[in-house]
Short mmCIF file of C-alpha atoms in Angstrom, two decimals:
data_model
loop_
_atom_site.label_atom_id
_atom_site.label_comp_id
_atom_site.label_asym_id
_atom_site.label_seq_id
_atom_site.Cartn_x
_atom_site.Cartn_y
_atom_site.Cartn_z
CA MET A 1 -5.56 -80.27 38.55
CA ASP A 2 -3.83 -80.33 35.24
CA GLN A 3 -0.52 -79.09 35.25
CA PHE A 4 1.63 -77.25 32.90
CA LYS A 5 3.92 -75.12 32.81
CA VAL A 6 3.66 -71.26 32.41
CA ILE A 7 5.95 -69.44 30.00
CA GLU A 8 6.98 -65.72 30.88
CA ILE A 9 8.60 -64.68 27.25
CA LYS A 10 10.93 -61.80 27.00
CA GLN A 11 10.53 -59.68 24.38
CA SER A 12 13.16 -60.57 20.70
CA VAL A 13 16.19 -59.73 20.22
CA PHE A 14 16.15 -60.50 17.04
CA ALA A 15 16.14 -57.12 14.53
CA ASP A 16 15.08 -58.91 11.20
CA ASN A 17 12.01 -60.97 12.86
CA ASP A 18 10.99 -62.70 9.43
CA ARG A 19 15.13 -64.37 8.74
CA GLU A 20 14.48 -65.81 11.73
CA ALA A 21 11.05 -66.81 11.63
CA ASP A 22 12.06 -68.54 8.53
CA ARG A 23 14.62 -70.07 10.90
CA VAL A 24 11.52 -71.60 13.38
CA ARG A 25 10.23 -73.12 10.09
CA ALA A 26 13.59 -74.73 8.63
CA ARG A 27 13.61 -76.67 12.18
CA LEU A 28 10.45 -77.45 12.40
CA LYS A 29 10.83 -79.33 8.69
CA GLU A 30 13.21 -81.46 9.99
CA GLU A 31 12.25 -82.24 12.71
CA GLY A 32 8.68 -82.99 10.47
CA THR A 33 6.45 -80.66 13.54
CA PHE A 34 4.14 -78.83 11.92
CA LEU A 35 2.94 -75.79 13.86
CA LEU A 36 -0.46 -73.49 13.40
CA ASN A 37 -1.11 -69.72 14.61
CA LEU A 38 -4.54 -70.11 15.16
CA MET A 39 -5.34 -65.95 14.83
CA SER A 40 -8.82 -64.90 15.86
CA SER A 41 -10.47 -61.53 18.00
CA PRO A 42 -10.86 -61.71 21.45
CA GLY A 43 -14.23 -64.06 21.90
CA ALA A 44 -14.21 -65.75 18.54
CA GLY A 45 -13.90 -69.16 19.95
CA LYS A 46 -10.11 -69.67 19.71
CA THR A 47 -10.29 -72.00 22.18
CA THR A 48 -13.10 -73.64 22.76
CA THR A 49 -12.49 -74.82 18.51
CA LEU A 50 -9.11 -75.66 19.14
CA LEU A 51 -10.42 -78.10 22.45
CA ARG A 52 -12.73 -80.07 19.54
CA THR A 53 -9.55 -79.92 17.11
CA ILE A 54 -7.67 -82.04 19.58
CA GLU A 55 -10.40 -84.61 20.40
CA ALA A 56 -11.00 -85.24 16.62
CA LEU A 57 -7.55 -85.39 15.68
CA ARG A 58 -5.44 -86.77 18.88
CA ASP A 59 -5.54 -90.49 18.38
CA GLN A 60 -4.29 -89.47 14.97
CA MET A 61 -1.01 -87.18 15.82
CA ARG A 62 0.83 -86.41 18.44
CA ILE A 63 -0.32 -83.11 19.97
CA GLY A 64 0.93 -80.15 21.86
CA VAL A 65 0.08 -76.61 22.47
CA MET A 66 1.08 -73.21 23.29
CA GLU A 67 -1.44 -71.03 24.99
CA ALA A 68 -0.83 -67.32 24.02
CA ASP A 69 -2.31 -64.59 27.94
CA ILE A 70 -1.29 -61.47 28.58
CA ASP A 71 -1.86 -62.89 32.20
CA SER A 72 -3.71 -65.42 32.40
CA ASP A 73 -4.19 -68.94 32.86
CA VAL A 74 -8.31 -69.16 31.87
CA ASP A 75 -7.56 -71.50 28.77
CA ALA A 76 -4.33 -73.72 29.53
CA ARG A 77 -6.57 -74.86 32.25
CA ALA A 78 -9.09 -75.94 29.78
CA VAL A 79 -6.31 -76.81 27.72
CA ALA A 80 -4.55 -79.14 29.49
CA GLY A 81 -8.28 -81.23 30.23
CA ALA A 82 -8.50 -82.74 27.07
CA GLY A 83 -4.76 -84.77 27.25
CA VAL A 84 -2.73 -82.94 25.18
CA ARG A 85 1.11 -81.96 26.15
CA SER A 86 0.85 -77.23 26.47
CA ILE A 87 1.70 -74.69 28.16
CA GLN A 88 1.36 -70.74 28.53
CA LEU A 89 2.36 -68.31 27.38
CA HIS A 90 2.45 -64.88 29.28
CA THR A 91 3.27 -62.12 27.07
CA GLY A 92 3.60 -59.87 29.93
CA GLY A 93 1.54 -56.85 28.43
CA MET A 94 2.77 -57.26 25.30
CA CYS A 95 -0.40 -57.37 21.69
CA HIS A 96 1.17 -59.73 20.05
CA LEU A 97 3.78 -62.51 19.28
CA ASP A 98 7.51 -63.34 17.13
CA ALA A 99 8.94 -65.21 16.04
CA GLY A 100 11.50 -65.03 18.82
CA MET A 101 8.73 -65.30 21.30
CA THR A 102 6.41 -68.16 19.88
CA GLU A 103 10.78 -70.08 19.32
CA GLN A 104 10.89 -69.75 23.68
CA GLY A 105 7.26 -71.42 24.05
CA LEU A 106 8.68 -73.85 20.99
CA ASN A 107 12.49 -74.90 23.11
CA GLU A 108 10.16 -74.34 26.37
CA LEU A 109 7.19 -77.25 24.84
CA GLY A 110 9.50 -79.76 23.02
CA THR A 111 8.52 -80.53 19.70
CA ALA A 112 10.92 -83.29 18.49
CA ASP A 113 8.27 -85.68 19.76
CA LEU A 114 4.81 -84.07 17.73
CA ASP A 115 2.66 -84.21 14.92
CA LEU A 116 1.38 -81.08 15.17
CA VAL A 117 1.73 -77.35 16.94
CA VAL A 118 -1.10 -75.70 17.39
CA LEU A 119 0.20 -71.60 19.00
CA GLU A 120 -2.73 -69.95 20.01
CA ASN A 121 -2.12 -65.90 20.14
CA VAL A 122 -3.25 -63.39 21.16
CA GLY A 123 -7.44 -62.40 20.71
CA ASN A 124 -6.78 -59.71 18.54
CA LEU A 125 -7.07 -58.84 14.80
CA VAL A 126 -4.54 -56.27 14.54
CA CYS A 127 -1.57 -56.93 15.85
CA PRO A 128 -0.72 -60.44 15.95
CA ALA A 129 -1.02 -60.01 11.62
CA GLU A 130 1.61 -58.69 10.93
CA PHE A 131 4.79 -60.66 12.26
CA ASP A 132 5.55 -63.93 11.21
CA THR A 133 5.44 -66.27 14.21
CA GLY A 134 6.87 -69.38 11.99
CA ALA A 135 3.97 -71.02 11.36
CA VAL A 136 3.98 -73.12 8.96
CA LYS A 137 -0.01 -72.07 8.39
CA ASN A 138 -2.55 -69.00 9.45
CA ALA A 139 -5.68 -69.88 10.30
CA MET A 140 -8.16 -67.20 11.62
CA ILE A 141 -11.32 -67.79 13.15
CA LEU A 142 -14.36 -64.90 12.30
CA SER A 143 -17.34 -65.66 14.27
CA VAL A 144 -21.06 -64.91 12.85
CA PRO A 145 -21.89 -62.05 16.13
CA GLU A 146 -18.58 -60.39 14.60
CA GLY A 147 -20.34 -59.21 11.38
CA HIS A 148 -19.22 -60.24 8.10
CA ASP A 149 -17.55 -56.42 6.57
CA LYS A 150 -14.94 -57.73 8.97
CA PRO A 151 -12.31 -57.77 5.66
CA LEU A 152 -13.05 -55.53 4.40
CA LYS A 153 -11.78 -54.15 7.86
CA TYR A 154 -8.99 -56.00 9.60
CA PRO A 155 -7.80 -56.67 5.78
CA LEU A 156 -3.93 -57.49 7.30
CA ILE A 157 -4.97 -60.34 8.76
CA PHE A 158 -7.09 -61.88 6.14
CA THR A 159 -4.31 -61.62 3.61
CA VAL A 160 -1.32 -63.47 5.12
CA CYS A 161 -4.11 -66.32 6.88
CA ASP A 162 -4.32 -69.37 4.42
CA VAL A 163 -7.82 -70.75 6.28
CA LEU A 164 -10.79 -69.23 7.96
CA LEU A 165 -13.48 -70.56 10.16
CA ILE A 166 -16.79 -68.91 10.44
CA ASN A 167 -17.41 -70.27 14.05
CA LYS A 168 -20.82 -70.19 15.90
CA ILE A 169 -22.89 -70.84 12.64
CA ASP A 170 -25.46 -71.98 15.27
CA VAL A 171 -26.36 -68.24 15.51
CA LEU A 172 -26.97 -67.58 12.73
CA PRO A 173 -30.70 -67.91 12.89
CA TYR A 174 -30.46 -64.31 15.49
CA PHE A 175 -27.36 -62.23 13.84
CA ASP A 176 -27.22 -60.28 10.26
CA PHE A 177 -25.12 -62.05 8.88
CA ASP A 178 -24.46 -62.76 4.97
CA LEU A 179 -21.94 -65.68 4.86
CA ASP A 180 -21.94 -65.30 0.68
CA LYS A 181 -20.43 -61.58 1.44
CA VAL A 182 -17.71 -62.91 3.75
CA ARG A 183 -16.51 -64.98 1.71
CA GLU A 184 -16.46 -62.16 -1.65
CA TYR A 185 -14.51 -59.85 1.60
CA ALA A 186 -12.21 -62.47 2.07
CA ARG A 187 -11.58 -63.57 -0.74
CA ARG A 188 -10.77 -60.03 -2.46
CA ARG A 189 -8.16 -59.82 0.19
CA ASN A 190 -7.10 -63.02 -0.29
CA PRO A 191 -7.51 -64.98 -3.06
CA ARG A 192 -6.69 -68.80 -2.01
CA LEU A 193 -8.66 -69.35 1.21
CA GLU A 194 -9.99 -71.86 2.24
CA ILE A 195 -12.70 -71.36 3.99
CA PHE A 196 -14.77 -73.37 6.65
CA PRO A 197 -17.92 -73.13 7.77
CA ILE A 198 -18.14 -74.08 11.83
CA CYS A 199 -19.75 -74.66 14.97
CA ALA A 200 -17.47 -75.32 17.59
CA LYS A 201 -19.80 -75.61 20.49
CA THR A 202 -21.89 -78.28 18.30
CA GLY A 203 -19.50 -79.74 16.65
CA GLN A 204 -20.86 -79.14 12.98
CA GLY A 205 -17.88 -78.39 10.54
CA ILE A 206 -14.89 -80.12 12.59
CA GLU A 207 -14.41 -83.13 10.02
CA ALA A 208 -13.58 -81.36 7.06
CA TRP A 209 -11.98 -78.09 8.53
CA THR A 210 -9.56 -81.44 10.72
CA ARG A 211 -9.44 -82.81 8.14
CA TRP A 212 -8.24 -80.05 6.02
CA LEU A 213 -5.64 -79.68 9.06
CA LYS A 214 -4.44 -83.20 9.02
CA ASP A 215 -3.51 -83.36 4.75
CA GLN A 216 -1.97 -79.82 6.08
CA ALA A 217 0.64 -81.31 8.68
CA GLU A 218 1.02 -84.75 7.25
CA ALA A 219 2.09 -82.90 3.58
CA TRP A 220 5.13 -81.32 5.42
CA HIS A 221 6.73 -84.05 6.23
CA MET B 1 -23.88 -39.18 -0.42
CA ASP B 2 -23.51 -37.54 3.16
CA GLN B 3 -20.69 -36.67 3.02
CA PHE B 4 -18.04 -36.60 5.56
CA LYS B 5 -13.72 -35.87 5.17
CA VAL B 6 -11.06 -38.99 6.30
CA ILE B 7 -7.96 -37.73 8.34
CA GLU B 8 -4.61 -39.99 7.95
CA ILE B 9 -3.10 -39.13 10.84
CA LYS B 10 0.21 -39.54 12.13
CA GLN B 11 2.26 -41.25 14.67
CA SER B 12 2.59 -39.12 17.23
CA VAL B 13 5.63 -36.99 17.99
CA PHE B 14 5.45 -36.42 21.58
CA ALA B 15 7.48 -37.81 24.35
CA ASP B 16 5.33 -37.66 26.73
CA ASN B 17 1.96 -39.17 25.84
CA ASP B 18 0.64 -38.53 29.39
CA ARG B 19 1.48 -34.99 30.38
CA GLU B 20 -0.29 -34.60 26.35
CA ALA B 21 -3.32 -36.77 26.97
CA ASP B 22 -3.65 -33.77 30.25
CA ARG B 23 -3.14 -31.39 27.46
CA VAL B 24 -5.71 -32.56 25.18
CA ARG B 25 -8.03 -32.51 28.34
CA ALA B 26 -7.40 -29.24 29.72
CA ARG B 27 -8.22 -27.37 26.53
CA LEU B 28 -12.07 -29.24 26.49
CA LYS B 29 -12.49 -27.98 29.27
CA GLU B 30 -11.96 -24.82 28.59
CA GLU B 31 -14.31 -25.56 25.36
CA GLY B 32 -17.16 -27.30 27.64
CA THR B 33 -16.41 -30.53 25.15
CA PHE B 34 -17.05 -33.73 26.39
CA LEU B 35 -14.58 -36.23 24.84
CA LEU B 36 -15.69 -39.98 24.63
CA ASN B 37 -13.01 -42.59 24.49
CA LEU B 38 -15.91 -45.82 22.67
CA MET B 39 -13.52 -49.41 22.70
CA SER B 40 -14.18 -53.09 22.05
CA SER B 41 -13.69 -56.36 20.51
CA PRO B 42 -13.72 -55.98 16.29
CA GLY B 43 -18.31 -56.83 16.14
CA ALA B 44 -18.90 -56.35 19.00
CA GLY B 45 -21.03 -53.26 18.33
CA LYS B 46 -19.59 -49.66 18.65
CA THR B 47 -20.83 -48.36 15.83
CA THR B 48 -24.19 -49.58 16.13
CA THR B 49 -24.26 -48.22 19.70
CA LEU B 50 -23.15 -45.15 19.38
CA LEU B 51 -26.31 -44.12 16.86
CA ARG B 52 -28.11 -44.99 19.34
CA THR B 53 -26.27 -42.81 21.20
CA ILE B 54 -26.93 -40.09 18.69
CA GLU B 55 -30.32 -40.44 18.26
CA ALA B 56 -30.94 -40.72 22.05
CA LEU B 57 -29.36 -37.28 22.75
CA ARG B 58 -28.81 -35.28 18.95
CA ASP B 59 -31.45 -33.11 19.87
CA GLN B 60 -30.67 -32.14 23.58
CA MET B 61 -26.89 -32.06 23.43
CA ARG B 62 -24.12 -31.08 19.64
CA ILE B 63 -22.19 -33.76 18.59
CA GLY B 64 -19.00 -35.07 16.82
CA VAL B 65 -17.86 -39.25 16.28
CA MET B 66 -14.37 -39.90 14.76
CA GLU B 67 -14.16 -42.74 13.10
CA ALA B 68 -10.69 -44.51 13.61
CA ASP B 69 -9.69 -47.79 11.62
CA ILE B 70 -7.06 -49.12 10.28
CA ASP B 71 -7.84 -48.53 6.33
CA SER B 72 -10.88 -48.57 6.05
CA ASP B 73 -14.62 -45.73 5.41
CA VAL B 74 -17.02 -48.68 6.17
CA ASP B 75 -18.16 -46.38 10.63
CA ALA B 76 -17.45 -43.40 8.92
CA ARG B 77 -20.36 -44.26 5.79
CA ALA B 78 -22.56 -45.55 8.56
CA VAL B 79 -22.48 -42.21 10.92
CA ALA B 80 -22.55 -39.67 8.24
CA GLY B 81 -26.02 -40.98 7.01
CA ALA B 82 -27.26 -40.08 11.42
CA GLY B 83 -26.75 -36.03 10.58
CA VAL B 84 -23.74 -35.12 12.80
CA ARG B 85 -20.80 -33.97 12.43
CA SER B 86 -18.03 -37.16 11.62
CA ILE B 87 -14.42 -37.41 10.22
CA GLN B 88 -12.83 -40.53 9.18
CA LEU B 89 -9.35 -41.36 11.12
CA HIS B 90 -7.30 -44.01 9.34
CA THR B 91 -4.00 -44.75 11.65
CA GLY B 92 -1.88 -46.55 8.57
CA GLY B 93 -2.49 -50.28 10.48
CA MET B 94 -1.35 -48.53 13.60
CA CYS B 95 -3.69 -50.34 16.61
CA HIS B 96 -4.95 -48.00 18.81
CA LEU B 97 -4.57 -43.27 19.20
CA ASP B 98 -2.63 -41.35 21.43
CA ALA B 99 -3.07 -38.46 23.02
CA GLY B 100 -1.50 -36.25 19.89
CA MET B 101 -3.40 -38.87 17.31
CA THR B 102 -6.70 -38.25 19.31
CA GLU B 103 -5.36 -34.75 18.92
CA GLN B 104 -4.97 -34.26 15.36
CA GLY B 105 -8.28 -36.25 14.97
CA LEU B 106 -10.50 -32.85 17.00
CA ASN B 107 -8.49 -30.15 14.87
CA GLU B 108 -9.70 -31.83 11.77
CA LEU B 109 -13.27 -31.95 13.44
CA GLY B 110 -13.09 -28.99 14.53
CA THR B 111 -14.93 -29.46 18.52
CA ALA B 112 -15.40 -25.58 20.26
CA ASP B 113 -19.44 -25.13 19.28
CA LEU B 114 -19.76 -29.16 20.51
CA ASP B 115 -20.98 -30.77 24.06
CA LEU B 116 -19.63 -34.15 22.62
CA VAL B 117 -17.33 -36.24 20.45
CA VAL B 118 -17.22 -39.43 20.99
CA LEU B 119 -13.49 -41.36 19.70
CA GLU B 120 -14.29 -44.54 17.69
CA ASN B 121 -10.69 -46.45 18.50
CA VAL B 122 -10.53 -49.70 16.63
CA GLY B 123 -11.08 -52.45 17.39
CA ASN B 124 -8.90 -54.69 19.90
CA LEU B 125 -9.14 -54.98 23.97
CA VAL B 126 -5.13 -54.75 24.01
CA CYS B 127 -3.52 -51.83 22.66
CA PRO B 128 -6.09 -48.93 23.04
CA ALA B 129 -6.27 -49.43 27.37
CA GLU B 130 -2.54 -48.64 27.28
CA PHE B 131 -2.89 -44.87 26.19
CA ASP B 132 -4.44 -41.94 27.25
CA THR B 133 -6.60 -40.35 24.43
CA GLY B 134 -6.60 -37.05 26.12
CA ALA B 135 -10.84 -38.46 26.70
CA VAL B 136 -12.63 -37.57 30.25
CA LYS B 137 -14.24 -40.74 30.14
CA ASN B 138 -13.33 -44.20 28.44
CA ALA B 139 -15.89 -46.67 28.04
CA MET B 140 -16.20 -50.28 26.83
CA ILE B 141 -18.84 -52.75 25.07
CA LEU B 142 -18.46 -56.13 25.65
CA SER B 143 -20.89 -58.42 23.60
CA VAL B 144 -22.10 -61.34 24.93
CA PRO B 145 -21.04 -63.98 21.89
CA GLU B 146 -17.82 -62.75 23.26
CA GLY B 147 -18.35 -64.52 27.14
CA HIS B 148 -18.09 -63.18 30.19
CA ASP B 149 -14.10 -64.34 30.80
CA LYS B 150 -13.30 -61.89 29.95
CA PRO B 151 -11.89 -58.94 32.41
CA LEU B 152 -10.14 -62.24 33.57
CA LYS B 153 -7.79 -61.79 30.08
CA TYR B 154 -8.04 -58.10 29.24
CA PRO B 155 -8.02 -57.40 32.20
CA LEU B 156 -6.11 -53.50 31.58
CA ILE B 157 -8.40 -52.37 30.12
CA PHE B 158 -11.68 -53.39 32.41
CA THR B 159 -8.84 -51.11 34.30
CA VAL B 160 -9.43 -48.35 32.74
CA CYS B 161 -12.75 -48.07 31.95
CA ASP B 162 -14.85 -46.09 32.87
CA VAL B 163 -18.07 -48.11 32.33
CA LEU B 164 -19.25 -50.58 30.43
CA LEU B 165 -21.90 -52.35 27.71
CA ILE B 166 -23.32 -55.64 28.46
CA ASN B 167 -24.01 -55.56 24.45
CA LYS B 168 -26.69 -57.29 22.60
CA ILE B 169 -28.08 -59.06 25.81
CA ASP B 170 -30.78 -59.90 23.31
CA VAL B 171 -28.78 -62.87 22.10
CA LEU B 172 -28.26 -64.06 25.83
CA PRO B 173 -29.84 -66.92 25.62
CA TYR B 174 -28.47 -68.32 23.15
CA PHE B 175 -24.57 -67.62 25.19
CA ASP B 176 -23.23 -70.12 28.44
CA PHE B 177 -22.76 -66.22 29.26
CA ASP B 178 -23.26 -65.13 33.21
CA LEU B 179 -24.21 -61.23 33.91
CA ASP B 180 -23.57 -61.77 37.35
CA LYS B 181 -20.63 -63.88 36.48
CA VAL B 182 -18.61 -60.56 34.51
CA ARG B 183 -19.82 -58.30 36.41
CA GLU B 184 -17.79 -59.71 39.69
CA TYR B 185 -14.84 -60.68 37.37
CA ALA B 186 -14.80 -56.79 36.07
CA ARG B 187 -15.45 -54.64 39.44
CA ARG B 188 -12.63 -57.21 40.39
CA ARG B 189 -10.78 -55.47 38.20
CA ASN B 190 -12.31 -51.98 38.63
CA PRO B 191 -14.93 -51.09 41.56
CA ARG B 192 -15.65 -48.68 40.31
CA LEU B 193 -16.87 -49.29 37.21
CA GLU B 194 -20.80 -48.06 36.05
CA ILE B 195 -22.06 -51.12 33.88
CA PHE B 196 -25.02 -50.69 31.88
CA PRO B 197 -26.43 -54.26 30.14
CA ILE B 198 -28.21 -53.29 26.42
CA CYS B 199 -28.81 -53.97 22.85
CA ALA B 200 -28.54 -51.78 20.92
CA LYS B 201 -30.10 -53.60 17.40
CA THR B 202 -32.64 -52.75 19.23
CA GLY B 203 -32.27 -49.77 21.79
CA GLN B 204 -32.85 -51.96 25.51
CA GLY B 205 -31.13 -50.23 28.44
CA ILE B 206 -30.04 -47.73 25.99
CA GLU B 207 -32.12 -44.42 27.84
CA ALA B 208 -30.28 -45.37 30.88
CA TRP B 209 -26.57 -45.57 29.93
CA THR B 210 -27.16 -41.61 27.21
CA ARG B 211 -28.15 -40.17 30.42
CA TRP B 212 -25.36 -41.52 32.12
CA LEU B 213 -23.72 -39.96 29.66
CA LYS B 214 -25.22 -37.13 29.60
CA ASP B 215 -25.25 -36.13 32.69
CA GLN B 216 -20.72 -36.81 32.94
CA ALA B 217 -20.87 -34.46 30.32
CA GLU B 218 -23.15 -32.07 31.19
CA ALA B 219 -20.82 -32.23 34.98
CA TRP B 220 -18.49 -31.21 32.79
CA HIS B 221 -19.29 -27.76 31.93
#
């Protein structure tokens, strides 16, 4: 079995999360490590997308992964098989990560020798959007079966994200999902949002997404 | 346009949510009003399932609906067209409802002349599970595209629910979703969980689910 460490992270002691997040980013900048915060609803495809992303970039970059989950090790087990350094963060029932909690993970993972770290946040469109984790960029996945009205109903997460991956486009024929409408609704919240339609299962669209990600990480050096 | 009231609900003032929830249930018992708390991830099909449920039961029961959303009126607009009394609760960014917040909604809706009230909770598998709303029964929807591993990753919500609707079974052929596995994982969390596979879009399975709901509501009288 592939090994990974499980960390029970503690509630944050920092009163000012934004300041702590800036401190985390300054440390990452110094190390030349790019941190991506990946958010979505439960089941939108964070882990499958992450596995595709690792597959596309692991020969070009040194990658680490932090899997945040309330309780389980399901995702860390999947990622450990992909041959990158990974740890499991248990939030102990908490519905999000803040900068202090993220930093506990970064310390355990060890980041000085990594180019890219991906934090897979807890599956939730509400609470994770409210806390700056210290990531350089925020990404979210919206999957086709969830519907194109989500930017109207969960506005904050679309506002704080830099990039939106629209996943499961292979099932577009079976759902009432309008790609143009979701683009319009999402850009109403965030005009500068980058949008990539993908299918993590088949690999469609992964090349454009990972090229963007690699450019971002290189610009951070 | 169909009319519905929009209520900006306030943070709860009750220190002991469980006691407040019991108080709400006692009041509902006295009125003979059954309150169902409906929870799921964003996009699992709460509103479509609710519309099907109303359609099946509105000639047999007097129904009211409370649509909780962070900010939007999208769902209340849909439900107002179904010809039942409905109100929109705005949580002001909050990720869940507790008993005090639910009571504010019940007071605005008016429940004395209703047999069944459905509370459509905020789309979130984490936080709503932690708060007793005062509902008589808790229901959750898990949709096929989310995957059958969700009871492993979000255990609490499966533990606190009385009934699980597995929605979007029309797309089972296009997803790696194992109905037997989800039953096994969910019942590991909650051996008494009632489970109904449904397709809210086509109406499949709605008869069995609404029969169960009607029986529960009648037993509450």
